[in-house]
Coordinates of C-alpha atoms and ligand atoms in Angstrom, one line a residue:
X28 CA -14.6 -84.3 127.8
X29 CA -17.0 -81.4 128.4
X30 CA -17.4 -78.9 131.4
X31 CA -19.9 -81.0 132.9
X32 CA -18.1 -84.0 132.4
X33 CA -14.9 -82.9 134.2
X34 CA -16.5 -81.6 136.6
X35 CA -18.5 -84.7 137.9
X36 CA -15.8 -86.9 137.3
X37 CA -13.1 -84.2 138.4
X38 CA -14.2 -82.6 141.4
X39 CA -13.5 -79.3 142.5
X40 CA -10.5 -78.0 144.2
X41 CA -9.6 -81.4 145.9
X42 CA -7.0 -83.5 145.1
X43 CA -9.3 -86.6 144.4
X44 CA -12.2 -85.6 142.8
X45 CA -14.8 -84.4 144.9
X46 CA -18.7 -85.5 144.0
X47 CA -20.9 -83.0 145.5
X48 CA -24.9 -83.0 146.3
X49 CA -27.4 -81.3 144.0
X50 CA -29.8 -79.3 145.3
X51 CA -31.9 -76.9 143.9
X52 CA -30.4 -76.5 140.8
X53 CA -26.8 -76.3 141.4
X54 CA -23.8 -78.4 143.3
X55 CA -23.4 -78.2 147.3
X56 CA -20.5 -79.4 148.5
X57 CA -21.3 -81.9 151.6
X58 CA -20.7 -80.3 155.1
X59 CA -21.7 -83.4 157.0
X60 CA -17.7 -84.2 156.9
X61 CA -18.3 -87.8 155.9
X62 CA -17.1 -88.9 152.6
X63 CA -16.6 -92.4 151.0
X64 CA -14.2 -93.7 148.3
X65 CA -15.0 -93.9 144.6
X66 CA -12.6 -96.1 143.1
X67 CA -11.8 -97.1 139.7
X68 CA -12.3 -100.5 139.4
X69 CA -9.8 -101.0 136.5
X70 CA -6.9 -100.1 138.7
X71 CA -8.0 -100.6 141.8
X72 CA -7.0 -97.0 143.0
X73 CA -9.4 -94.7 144.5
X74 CA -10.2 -92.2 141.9
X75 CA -12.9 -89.9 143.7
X76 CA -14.6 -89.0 146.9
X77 CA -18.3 -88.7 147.5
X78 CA -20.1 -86.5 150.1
X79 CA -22.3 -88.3 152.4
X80 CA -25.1 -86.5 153.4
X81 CA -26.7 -85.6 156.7
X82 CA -30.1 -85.9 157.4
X83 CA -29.8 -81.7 157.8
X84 CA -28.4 -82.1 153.7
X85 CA -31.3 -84.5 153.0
X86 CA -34.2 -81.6 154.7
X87 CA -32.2 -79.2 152.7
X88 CA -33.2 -81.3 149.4
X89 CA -36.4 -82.3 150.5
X90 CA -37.3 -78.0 151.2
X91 CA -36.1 -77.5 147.6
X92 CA -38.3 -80.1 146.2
X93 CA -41.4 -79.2 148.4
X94 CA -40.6 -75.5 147.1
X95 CA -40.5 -76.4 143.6
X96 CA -43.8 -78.7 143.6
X97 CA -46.7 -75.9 143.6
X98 CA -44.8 -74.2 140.0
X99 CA -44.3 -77.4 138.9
X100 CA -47.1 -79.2 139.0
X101 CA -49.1 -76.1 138.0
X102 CA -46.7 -75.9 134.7
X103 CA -48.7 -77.1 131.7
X104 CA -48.3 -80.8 130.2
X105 CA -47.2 -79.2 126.8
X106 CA -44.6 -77.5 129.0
X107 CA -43.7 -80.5 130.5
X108 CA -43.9 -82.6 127.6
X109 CA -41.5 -79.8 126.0
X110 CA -38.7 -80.4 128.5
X111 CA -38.6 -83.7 128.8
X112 CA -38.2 -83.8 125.2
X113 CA -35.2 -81.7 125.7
X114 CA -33.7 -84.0 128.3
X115 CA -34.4 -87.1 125.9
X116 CA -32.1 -84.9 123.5
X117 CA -29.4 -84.0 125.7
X118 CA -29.1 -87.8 126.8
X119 CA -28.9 -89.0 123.2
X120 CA -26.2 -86.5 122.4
X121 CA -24.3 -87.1 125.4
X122 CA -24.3 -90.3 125.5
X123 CA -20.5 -91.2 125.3
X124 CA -19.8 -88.8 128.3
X125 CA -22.2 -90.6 130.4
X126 CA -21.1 -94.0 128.9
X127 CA -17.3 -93.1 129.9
X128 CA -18.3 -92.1 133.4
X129 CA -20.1 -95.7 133.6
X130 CA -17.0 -97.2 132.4
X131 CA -14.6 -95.0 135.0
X132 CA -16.7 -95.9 138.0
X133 CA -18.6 -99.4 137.5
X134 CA -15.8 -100.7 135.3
X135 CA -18.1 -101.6 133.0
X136 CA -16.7 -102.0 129.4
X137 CA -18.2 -99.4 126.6
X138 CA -20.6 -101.1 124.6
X139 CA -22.3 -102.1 127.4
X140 CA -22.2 -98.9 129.1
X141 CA -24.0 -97.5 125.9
X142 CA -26.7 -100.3 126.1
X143 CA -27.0 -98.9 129.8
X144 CA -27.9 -95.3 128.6
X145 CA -29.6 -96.6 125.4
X146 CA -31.8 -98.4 127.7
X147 CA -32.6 -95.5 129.7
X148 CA -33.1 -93.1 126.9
X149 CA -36.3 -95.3 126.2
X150 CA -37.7 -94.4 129.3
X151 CA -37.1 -90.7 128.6
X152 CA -39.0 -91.3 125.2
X153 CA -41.7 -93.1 126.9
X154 CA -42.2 -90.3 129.2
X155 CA -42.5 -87.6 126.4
X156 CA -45.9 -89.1 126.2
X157 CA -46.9 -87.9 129.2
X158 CA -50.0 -86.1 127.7
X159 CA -51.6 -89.2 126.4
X160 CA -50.3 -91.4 129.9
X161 CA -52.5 -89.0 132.2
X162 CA -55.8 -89.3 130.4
X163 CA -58.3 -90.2 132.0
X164 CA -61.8 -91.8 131.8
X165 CA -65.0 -89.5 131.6
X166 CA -68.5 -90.5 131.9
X167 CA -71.3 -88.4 130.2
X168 CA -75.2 -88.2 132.0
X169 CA -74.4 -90.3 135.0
X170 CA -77.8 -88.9 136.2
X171 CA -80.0 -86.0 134.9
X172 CA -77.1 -83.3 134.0
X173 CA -74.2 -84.8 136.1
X174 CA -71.0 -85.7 134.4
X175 CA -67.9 -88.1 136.3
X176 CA -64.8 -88.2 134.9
X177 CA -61.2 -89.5 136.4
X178 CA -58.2 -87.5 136.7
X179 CA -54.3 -88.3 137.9
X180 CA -52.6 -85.8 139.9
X181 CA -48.5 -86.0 141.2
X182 CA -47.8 -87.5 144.7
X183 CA -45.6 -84.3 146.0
X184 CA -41.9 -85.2 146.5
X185 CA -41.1 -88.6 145.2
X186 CA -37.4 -90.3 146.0
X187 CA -35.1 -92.8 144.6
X188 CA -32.7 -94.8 145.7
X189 CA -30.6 -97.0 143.4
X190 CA -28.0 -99.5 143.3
X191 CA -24.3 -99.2 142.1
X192 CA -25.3 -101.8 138.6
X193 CA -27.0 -99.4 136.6
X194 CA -25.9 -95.8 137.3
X195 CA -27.8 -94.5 134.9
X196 CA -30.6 -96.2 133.6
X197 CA -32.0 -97.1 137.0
X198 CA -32.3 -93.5 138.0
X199 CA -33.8 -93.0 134.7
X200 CA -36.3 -95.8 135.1
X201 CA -37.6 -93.7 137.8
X202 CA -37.3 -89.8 137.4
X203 CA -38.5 -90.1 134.0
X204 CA -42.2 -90.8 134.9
X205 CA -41.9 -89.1 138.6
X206 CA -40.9 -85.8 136.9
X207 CA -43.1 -86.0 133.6
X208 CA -46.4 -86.7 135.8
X209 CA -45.6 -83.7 137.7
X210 CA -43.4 -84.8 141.2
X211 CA -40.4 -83.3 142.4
X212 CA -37.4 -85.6 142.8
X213 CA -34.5 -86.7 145.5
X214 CA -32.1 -89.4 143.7
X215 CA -29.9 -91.2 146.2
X216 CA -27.8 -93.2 143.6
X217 CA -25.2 -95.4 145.0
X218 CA -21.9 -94.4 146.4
X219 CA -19.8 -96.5 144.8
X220 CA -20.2 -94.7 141.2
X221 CA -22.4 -91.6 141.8
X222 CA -21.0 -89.6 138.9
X223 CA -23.4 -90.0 136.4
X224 CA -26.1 -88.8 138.4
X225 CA -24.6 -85.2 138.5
X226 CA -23.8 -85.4 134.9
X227 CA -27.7 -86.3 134.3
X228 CA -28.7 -83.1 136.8
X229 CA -26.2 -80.5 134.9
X230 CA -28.4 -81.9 131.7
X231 CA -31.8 -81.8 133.6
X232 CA -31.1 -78.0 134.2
X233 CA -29.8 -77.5 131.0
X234 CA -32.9 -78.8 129.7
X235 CA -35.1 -76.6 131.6
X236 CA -36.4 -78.3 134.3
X237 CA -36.9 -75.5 137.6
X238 CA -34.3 -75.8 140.5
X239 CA -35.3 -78.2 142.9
X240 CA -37.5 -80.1 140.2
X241 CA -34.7 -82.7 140.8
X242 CA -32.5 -83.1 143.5
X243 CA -29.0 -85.4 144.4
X244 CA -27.7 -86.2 147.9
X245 CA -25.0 -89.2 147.7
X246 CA -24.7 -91.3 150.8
X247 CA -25.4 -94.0 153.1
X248 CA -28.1 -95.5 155.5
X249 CA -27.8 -91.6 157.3
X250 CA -29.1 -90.4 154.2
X251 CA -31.3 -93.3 153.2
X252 CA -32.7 -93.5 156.6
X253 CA -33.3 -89.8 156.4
X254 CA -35.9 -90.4 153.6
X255 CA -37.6 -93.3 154.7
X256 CA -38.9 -91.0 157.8
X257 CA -39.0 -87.1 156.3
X258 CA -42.9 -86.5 156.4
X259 CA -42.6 -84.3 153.5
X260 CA -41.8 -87.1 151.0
X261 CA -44.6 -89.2 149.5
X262 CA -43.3 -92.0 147.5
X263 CA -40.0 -93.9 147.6
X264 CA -38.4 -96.3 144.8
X265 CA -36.1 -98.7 145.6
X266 CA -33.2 -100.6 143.3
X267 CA -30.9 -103.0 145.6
X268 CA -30.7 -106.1 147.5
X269 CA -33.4 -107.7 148.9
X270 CA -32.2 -107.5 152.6
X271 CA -32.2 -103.9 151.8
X272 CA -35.4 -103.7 149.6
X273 CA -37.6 -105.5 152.2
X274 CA -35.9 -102.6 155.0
X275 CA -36.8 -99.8 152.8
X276 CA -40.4 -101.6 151.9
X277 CA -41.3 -102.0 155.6
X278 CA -39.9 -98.5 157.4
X279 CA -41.5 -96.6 154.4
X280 CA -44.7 -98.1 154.2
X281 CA -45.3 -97.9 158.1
X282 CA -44.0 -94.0 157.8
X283 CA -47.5 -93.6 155.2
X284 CA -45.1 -94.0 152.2
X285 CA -45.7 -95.5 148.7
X286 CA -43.0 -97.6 148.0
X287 CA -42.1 -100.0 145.6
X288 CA -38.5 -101.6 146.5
X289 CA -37.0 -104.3 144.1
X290 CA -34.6 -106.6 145.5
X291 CA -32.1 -109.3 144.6
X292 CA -32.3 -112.1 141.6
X293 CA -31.6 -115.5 141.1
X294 CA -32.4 -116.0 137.3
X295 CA -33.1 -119.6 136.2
X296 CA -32.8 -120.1 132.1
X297 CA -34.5 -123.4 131.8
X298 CA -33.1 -125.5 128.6
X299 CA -34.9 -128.4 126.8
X300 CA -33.5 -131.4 125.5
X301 CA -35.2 -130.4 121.9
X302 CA -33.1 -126.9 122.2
X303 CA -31.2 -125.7 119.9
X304 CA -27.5 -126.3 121.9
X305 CA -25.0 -123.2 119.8
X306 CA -28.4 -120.8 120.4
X307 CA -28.7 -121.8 124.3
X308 CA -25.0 -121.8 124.7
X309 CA -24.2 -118.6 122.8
X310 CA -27.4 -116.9 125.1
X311 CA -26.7 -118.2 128.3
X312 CA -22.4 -116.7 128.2
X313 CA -23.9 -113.6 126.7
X314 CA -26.3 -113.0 129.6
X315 CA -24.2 -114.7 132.5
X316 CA -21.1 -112.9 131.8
X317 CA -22.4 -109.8 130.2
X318 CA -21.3 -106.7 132.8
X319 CA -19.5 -109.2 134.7
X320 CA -22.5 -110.8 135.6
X321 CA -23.5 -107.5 137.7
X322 CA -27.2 -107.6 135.7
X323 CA -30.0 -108.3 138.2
X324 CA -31.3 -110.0 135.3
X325 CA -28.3 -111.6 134.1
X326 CA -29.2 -115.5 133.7
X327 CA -26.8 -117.2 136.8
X328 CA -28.3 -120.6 136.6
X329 CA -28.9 -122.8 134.0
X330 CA -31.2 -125.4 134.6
X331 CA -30.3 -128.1 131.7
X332 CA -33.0 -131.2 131.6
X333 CA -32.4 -134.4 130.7
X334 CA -29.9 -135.2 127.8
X335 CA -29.4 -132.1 126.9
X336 CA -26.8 -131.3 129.8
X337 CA -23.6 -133.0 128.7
X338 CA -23.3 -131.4 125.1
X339 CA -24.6 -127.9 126.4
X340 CA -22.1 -127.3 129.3
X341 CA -19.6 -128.5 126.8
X342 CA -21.1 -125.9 124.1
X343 CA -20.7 -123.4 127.1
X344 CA -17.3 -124.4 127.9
X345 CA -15.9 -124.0 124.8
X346 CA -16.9 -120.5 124.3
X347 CA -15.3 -119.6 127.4
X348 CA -11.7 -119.0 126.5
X349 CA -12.6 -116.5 123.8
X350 CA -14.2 -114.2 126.2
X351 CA -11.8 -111.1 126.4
X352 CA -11.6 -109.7 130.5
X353 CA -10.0 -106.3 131.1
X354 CA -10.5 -102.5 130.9
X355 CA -12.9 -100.5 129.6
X356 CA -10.4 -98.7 127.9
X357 CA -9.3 -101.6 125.6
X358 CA -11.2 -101.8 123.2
X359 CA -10.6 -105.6 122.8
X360 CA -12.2 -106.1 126.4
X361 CA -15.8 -107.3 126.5
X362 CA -16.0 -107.9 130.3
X363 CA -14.4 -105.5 132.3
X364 CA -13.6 -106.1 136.3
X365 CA -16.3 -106.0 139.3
X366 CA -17.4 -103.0 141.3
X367 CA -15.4 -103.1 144.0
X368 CA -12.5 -105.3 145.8
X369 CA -14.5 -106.6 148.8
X370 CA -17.3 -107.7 145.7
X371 CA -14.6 -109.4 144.1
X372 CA -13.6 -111.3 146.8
X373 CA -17.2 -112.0 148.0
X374 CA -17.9 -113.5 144.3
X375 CA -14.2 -115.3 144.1
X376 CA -15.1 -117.1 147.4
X377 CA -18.7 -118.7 145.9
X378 CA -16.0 -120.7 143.7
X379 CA -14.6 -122.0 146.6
X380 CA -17.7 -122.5 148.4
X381 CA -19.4 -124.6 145.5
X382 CA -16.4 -126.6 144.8
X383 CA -16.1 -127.4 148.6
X384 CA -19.7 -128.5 148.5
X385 CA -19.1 -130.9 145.7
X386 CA -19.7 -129.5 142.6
X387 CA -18.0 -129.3 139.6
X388 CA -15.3 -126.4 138.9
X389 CA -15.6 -126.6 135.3
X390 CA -14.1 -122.9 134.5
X391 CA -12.3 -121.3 137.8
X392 CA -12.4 -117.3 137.2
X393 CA -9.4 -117.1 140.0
X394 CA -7.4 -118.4 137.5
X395 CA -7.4 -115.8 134.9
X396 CA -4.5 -113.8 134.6
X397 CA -5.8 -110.1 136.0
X398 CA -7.0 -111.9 139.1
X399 CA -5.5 -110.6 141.7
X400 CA -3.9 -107.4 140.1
X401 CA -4.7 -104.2 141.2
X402 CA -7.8 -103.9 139.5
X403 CA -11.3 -106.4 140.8
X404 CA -10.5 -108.5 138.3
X405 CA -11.7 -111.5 138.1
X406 CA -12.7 -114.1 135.2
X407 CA -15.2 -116.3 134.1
X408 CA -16.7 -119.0 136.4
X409 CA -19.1 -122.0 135.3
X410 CA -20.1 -124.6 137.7
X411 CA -21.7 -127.8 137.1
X412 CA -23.7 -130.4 139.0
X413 CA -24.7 -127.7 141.6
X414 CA -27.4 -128.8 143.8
X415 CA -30.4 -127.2 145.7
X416 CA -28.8 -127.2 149.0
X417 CA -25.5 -125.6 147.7
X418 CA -25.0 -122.3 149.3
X419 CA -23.6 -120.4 146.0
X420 CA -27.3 -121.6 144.5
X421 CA -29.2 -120.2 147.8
X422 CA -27.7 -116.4 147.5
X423 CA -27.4 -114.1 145.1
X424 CA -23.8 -114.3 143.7
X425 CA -23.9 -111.3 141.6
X426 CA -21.0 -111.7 139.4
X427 CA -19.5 -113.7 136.4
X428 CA -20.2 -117.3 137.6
X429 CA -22.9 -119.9 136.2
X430 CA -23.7 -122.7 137.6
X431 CA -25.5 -125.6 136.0
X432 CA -28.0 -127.6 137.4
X433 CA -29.1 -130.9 135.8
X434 CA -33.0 -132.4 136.3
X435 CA -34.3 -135.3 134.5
X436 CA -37.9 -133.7 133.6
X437 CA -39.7 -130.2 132.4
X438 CA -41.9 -130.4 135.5
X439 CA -37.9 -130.4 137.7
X440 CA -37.1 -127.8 136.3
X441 CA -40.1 -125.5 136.9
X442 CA -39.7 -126.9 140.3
X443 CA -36.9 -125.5 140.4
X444 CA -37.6 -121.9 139.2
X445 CA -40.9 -122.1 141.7
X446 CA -38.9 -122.9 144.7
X447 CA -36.1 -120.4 144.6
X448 CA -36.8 -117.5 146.6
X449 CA -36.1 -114.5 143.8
X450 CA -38.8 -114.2 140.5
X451 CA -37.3 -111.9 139.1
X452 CA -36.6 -113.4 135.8
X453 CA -36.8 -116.7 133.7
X454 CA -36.7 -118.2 130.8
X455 CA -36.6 -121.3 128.7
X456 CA -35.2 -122.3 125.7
X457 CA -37.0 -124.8 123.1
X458 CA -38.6 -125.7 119.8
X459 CA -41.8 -126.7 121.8
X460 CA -44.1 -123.6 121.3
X461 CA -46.8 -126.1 123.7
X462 CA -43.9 -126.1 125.9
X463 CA -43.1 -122.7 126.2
X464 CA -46.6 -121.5 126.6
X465 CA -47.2 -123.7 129.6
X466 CA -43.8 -122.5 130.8
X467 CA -44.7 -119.0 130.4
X468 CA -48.2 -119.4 132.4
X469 CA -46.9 -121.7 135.5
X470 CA -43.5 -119.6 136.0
X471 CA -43.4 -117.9 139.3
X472 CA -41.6 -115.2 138.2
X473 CA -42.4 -111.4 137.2
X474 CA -40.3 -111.5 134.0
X475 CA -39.8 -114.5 130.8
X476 CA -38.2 -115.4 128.2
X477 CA -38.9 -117.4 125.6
X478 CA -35.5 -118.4 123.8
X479 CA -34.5 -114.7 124.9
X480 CA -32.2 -115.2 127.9
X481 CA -32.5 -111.2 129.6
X482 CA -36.3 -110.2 129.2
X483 CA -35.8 -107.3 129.9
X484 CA -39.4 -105.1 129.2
X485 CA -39.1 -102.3 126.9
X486 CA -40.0 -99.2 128.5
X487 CA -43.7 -99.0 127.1
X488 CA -44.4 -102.5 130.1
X489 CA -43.2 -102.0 133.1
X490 CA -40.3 -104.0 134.7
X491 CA -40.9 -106.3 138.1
X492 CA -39.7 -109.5 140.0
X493 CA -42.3 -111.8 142.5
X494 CA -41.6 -112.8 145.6
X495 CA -38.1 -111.4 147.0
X496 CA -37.0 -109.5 144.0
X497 CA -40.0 -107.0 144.9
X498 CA -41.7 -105.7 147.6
X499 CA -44.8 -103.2 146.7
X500 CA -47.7 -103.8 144.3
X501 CA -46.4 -101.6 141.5
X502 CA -43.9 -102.7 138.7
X503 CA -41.2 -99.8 137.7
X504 CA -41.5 -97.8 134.8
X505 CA -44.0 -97.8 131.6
X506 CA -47.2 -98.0 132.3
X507 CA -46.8 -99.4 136.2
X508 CA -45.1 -96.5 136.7
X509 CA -46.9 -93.6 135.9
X510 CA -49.6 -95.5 138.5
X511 CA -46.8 -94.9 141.1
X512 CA -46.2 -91.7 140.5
X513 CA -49.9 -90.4 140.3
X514 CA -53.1 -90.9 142.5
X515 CA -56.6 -91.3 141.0
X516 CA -58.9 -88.6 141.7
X517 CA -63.0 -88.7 140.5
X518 CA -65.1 -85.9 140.0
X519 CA -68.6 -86.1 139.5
X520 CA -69.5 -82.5 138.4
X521 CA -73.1 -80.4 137.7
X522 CA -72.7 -77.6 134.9
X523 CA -76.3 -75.9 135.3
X524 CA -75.1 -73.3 134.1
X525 CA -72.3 -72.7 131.1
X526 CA -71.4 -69.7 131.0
X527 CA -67.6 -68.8 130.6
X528 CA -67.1 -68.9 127.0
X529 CA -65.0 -66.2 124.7
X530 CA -64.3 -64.8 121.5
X531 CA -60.9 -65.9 120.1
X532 CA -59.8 -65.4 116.3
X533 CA -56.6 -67.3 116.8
X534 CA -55.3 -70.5 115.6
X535 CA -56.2 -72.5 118.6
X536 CA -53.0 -73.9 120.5
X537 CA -51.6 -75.4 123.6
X538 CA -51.3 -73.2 126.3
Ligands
NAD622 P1 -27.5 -102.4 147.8 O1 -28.8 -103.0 148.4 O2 -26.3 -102.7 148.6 O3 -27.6 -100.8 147.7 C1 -28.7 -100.2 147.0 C2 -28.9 -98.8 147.6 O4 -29.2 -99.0 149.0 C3 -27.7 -97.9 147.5 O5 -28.1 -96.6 147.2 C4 -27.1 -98.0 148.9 O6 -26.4 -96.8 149.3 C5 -28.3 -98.2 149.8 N1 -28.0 -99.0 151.0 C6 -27.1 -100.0 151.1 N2 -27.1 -100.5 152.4 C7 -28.1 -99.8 153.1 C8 -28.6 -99.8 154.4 N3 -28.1 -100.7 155.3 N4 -29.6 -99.0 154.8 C9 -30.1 -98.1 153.9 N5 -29.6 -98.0 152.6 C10 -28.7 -98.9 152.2 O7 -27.4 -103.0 146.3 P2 -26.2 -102.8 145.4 O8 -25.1 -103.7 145.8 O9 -25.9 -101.4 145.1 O10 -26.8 -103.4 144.0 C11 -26.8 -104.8 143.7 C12 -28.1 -105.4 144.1 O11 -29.2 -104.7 143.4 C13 -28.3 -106.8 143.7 O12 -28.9 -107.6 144.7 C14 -29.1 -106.8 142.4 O13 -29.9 -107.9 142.2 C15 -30.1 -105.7 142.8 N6 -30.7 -105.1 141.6 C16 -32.0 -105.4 141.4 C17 -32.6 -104.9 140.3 C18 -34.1 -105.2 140.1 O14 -34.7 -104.6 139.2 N7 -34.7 -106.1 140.8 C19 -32.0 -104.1 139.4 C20 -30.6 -103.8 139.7 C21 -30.0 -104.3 140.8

């Protein structure tokens, strides 16, 4: 491991590692005295400790961002186009180092910790063309010599807050744009595995970006609460649960913020009886189980209609057993354990609920070996004959459990979808391209698949739920983004007289 590496996961002189803010360019250690836990989910022993910031810590940032704005936004798009080039290549290389502090934190097992950062890295890319994103329109000879074109300018200081399931790629989803179109930055990652954010700050600076370009304060509702009123930040994104989202959505917008908060999922994979059964089953374990099922767009219910049900739990049954649970370290596992213990057991007691309410325990995750170790294990779950009124359908489980629900007709099953309270994601499996099209226009949901189970946007659309999984107008990322992190300005300008140019001999370039 490198410098930067030990450090973040580390500490400093403390006998668990310590994970300090960062503010205008370098690491302050918290004064507020609170800390919280980071554990390490694979053993179930606390590994670090996180400052918690103060709303003093979180002016302290916000002072270093408003500082840093004027330079920035003043520093030229080649400039900027320059350095977030050199972020995009520090990310690539370090990619392992981020991926192991992913693993050590979240618990989540390599490969998939390298999706997470190979994911992100595409919104780095995406923001490398920043020059072309902030063109705007221009109109010539409105009126007898007048000239209106459109420009975007930056918001000021822009903040994120993000959720434990995506340590890395979330932020990036975010600071990517926010920084490229010319915003400071305050991340408040989550502080259950806050490493990685540090790790991508040392990289940031070592990339060029000014100090106080991009900030880090770790913490709770002090620190959250502490954005959602400073008057000196514009816009706020938001990655979490929707009880949390639709909080962060209503205190910032009524403080005169721009916010776009996404919340909680509930992701219905819709399979027809002319489906291919080994595809459907082989895509709906991969995206159920995948990261332990912490994916807010991991596939958690499958809706299977008419005949189809019977042979396709069976297809997903049988796969089951071969799915490898343990630590990230061995490279055998392919799902490692949940986030925390208090998740685990919040997950484990869905099982009980569903099976109470009459449903069908076909695979019981409690009884995997490495449940109830030290570390959050727990296996894989998959529930049949689960009904509307079922309380493990109505929330958000959030971990490595399916359930199946069986309808006897298409027009069931989008009923289905429709009804739920998340859009987040959906998606339907079939040969019938008529059916997937009408699928795909009456879905109430901000993200489909067609026989793809996790659609996912690539970073070049922009990534949104309906209904509770967002609150806000704008989509994150791509194209969405750089909306939310800009404001239109027109100019309608009168030139009677040009007068300003010089002699220059050399080869014309960016300046
Ligand atoms: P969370 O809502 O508990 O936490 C998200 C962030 O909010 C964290 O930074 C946390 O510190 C902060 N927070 C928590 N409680 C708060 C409070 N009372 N006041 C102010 N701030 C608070 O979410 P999580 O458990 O970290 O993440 C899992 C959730 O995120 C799931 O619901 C998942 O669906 C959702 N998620 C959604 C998307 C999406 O794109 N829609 C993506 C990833 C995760």
């Amino acid at each position: 491991m490198t410098d930067i590496a030990e450090r973040a996961s580390a500490g400093t002189s403390h006998e668990l590692g310590r994970i300090s803010h960062w503010i205008g360019g370098r690491l302050v250690e918290g004064t507020s005295g609170r800390r919280g836990p980071v554990y390490d989910p694979a053993t179930g022993r606390q590994a670090k400790e996180v400052d918690f910031a103060s709303a003093d810590e979180v002016d302290a940032a916000v002072k270093a961002a408003v500082e840093a704005f004027p330079a920035w936004r003043a520093t030229s798009l080649s400039k900027r186009t320059e350095i977030m080039f050199r972020i995009r290549n520090l990310v690539d290389i370090r990619r392992k180092e981020i991926a192991a502090l992913l693993t050590s934190e979240h618990g989540k097992v390599p490969s998939d910790a390298l999706g997470e950062v190979a994911r992100g890295l595409e919104n780095l890319e995406f923001a490398c063309g920043i020059p072309n994103l902030l063109k705007g329109g221009y109109s010539e000879q409105v009126s007898g010599g007048i000239d209106v074109y459109q420009i975007r300018q930056p918001l000021g200081v822009a903040a994120g807050i993000t959720p434990f399931n995506f340590p890395a790629m979330v932020p990036m989803w975010m600071f990517a744009n926010a920084i490229a179109c010319g915003n400071t930055f305050i991340l408040k990652p989550s502080e259950k595995d806050p490493s990685a954010s540090i790790f991508m700050a040392e990289l940031l600076a070592e990339a060029g970006v000014p100090d106080g370009v991009f900030n880090v304060v770790h913490g709770d509702k002090v620190a959250v609460d502490r954005i959602l009123e400073h008057p000196d930040i514009k816009a706020i994104s938001f990655v979490g649960s929707t009880a949390i989202a639709k909080y962060i959505y209503e205190t910032g917008t009524r403080n005169g913020k721009r916010v776009q908060a996404l919340g909680g999922a509930k992701n219905h994979m819709v399979v027809l009886p002319d489906a291919d059964v080994g595809m459907a089953a082989d895509s709906a374990v991969s995206a159920a189980y995948g990261s332990a099922g912490e994916r807010c767009m991991a596939v958690s219910v499958v809706v299977a209609v008419g005949d189809v049900a019977d042979p396709l739990v069976e297809a997903i049954r049988a796969r089951l057993p071969k799915i490898t649970v343990g630590p990230g370290s061995d490279a055998a596992s392919e799902m490692g354990p949940l986030v925390t213990r208090e998740h685990r057991d919040k997950v484990a007691s869905y099982i009980e609920k569903a099976d109470a309410a009459g449903a069908d325990v076909v695979t019981d995750g409690r009884e995997h070996a490495l449940y109830g170790e030290d570390g959050f294990y727990l296996g894989v779950s998959l529930i049949d004959k689960v009904t509307p009124d079922m309380e493990s359908y109505r929330n958000e489980i959030f971990g490595p459990v399916l359930e199946v629900m069986r309808v006897a007709t298409y027009d069931e099953a989008v009923g289905l979808v429709n009804d739920n309270q998340y859009g987040n994601g959906t998606a339907i499996f079939t040969r019938d391209g008529g059916a997937a099209r009408q699928f795909q226009f009456e879905a109430q949901a901000g993200m489909v698949g067609i026989n793809v189970p996790i659609p996912v946007p690539v970073a070049y659309y922009s990534f949104g739920g309906w209904k509770d999984s967002l609150f806000g107008d704008l989509h994150m990322y791509g194209p969405e983004g750089v909306q939310f992190y800009t404001r239109g300005k027109v100019v309608t300008a009168r030139w009677p007289d040009p007068g300003t140019s010089q002699v220059d001999l050399g080869f014309p370039r960016t300046r």
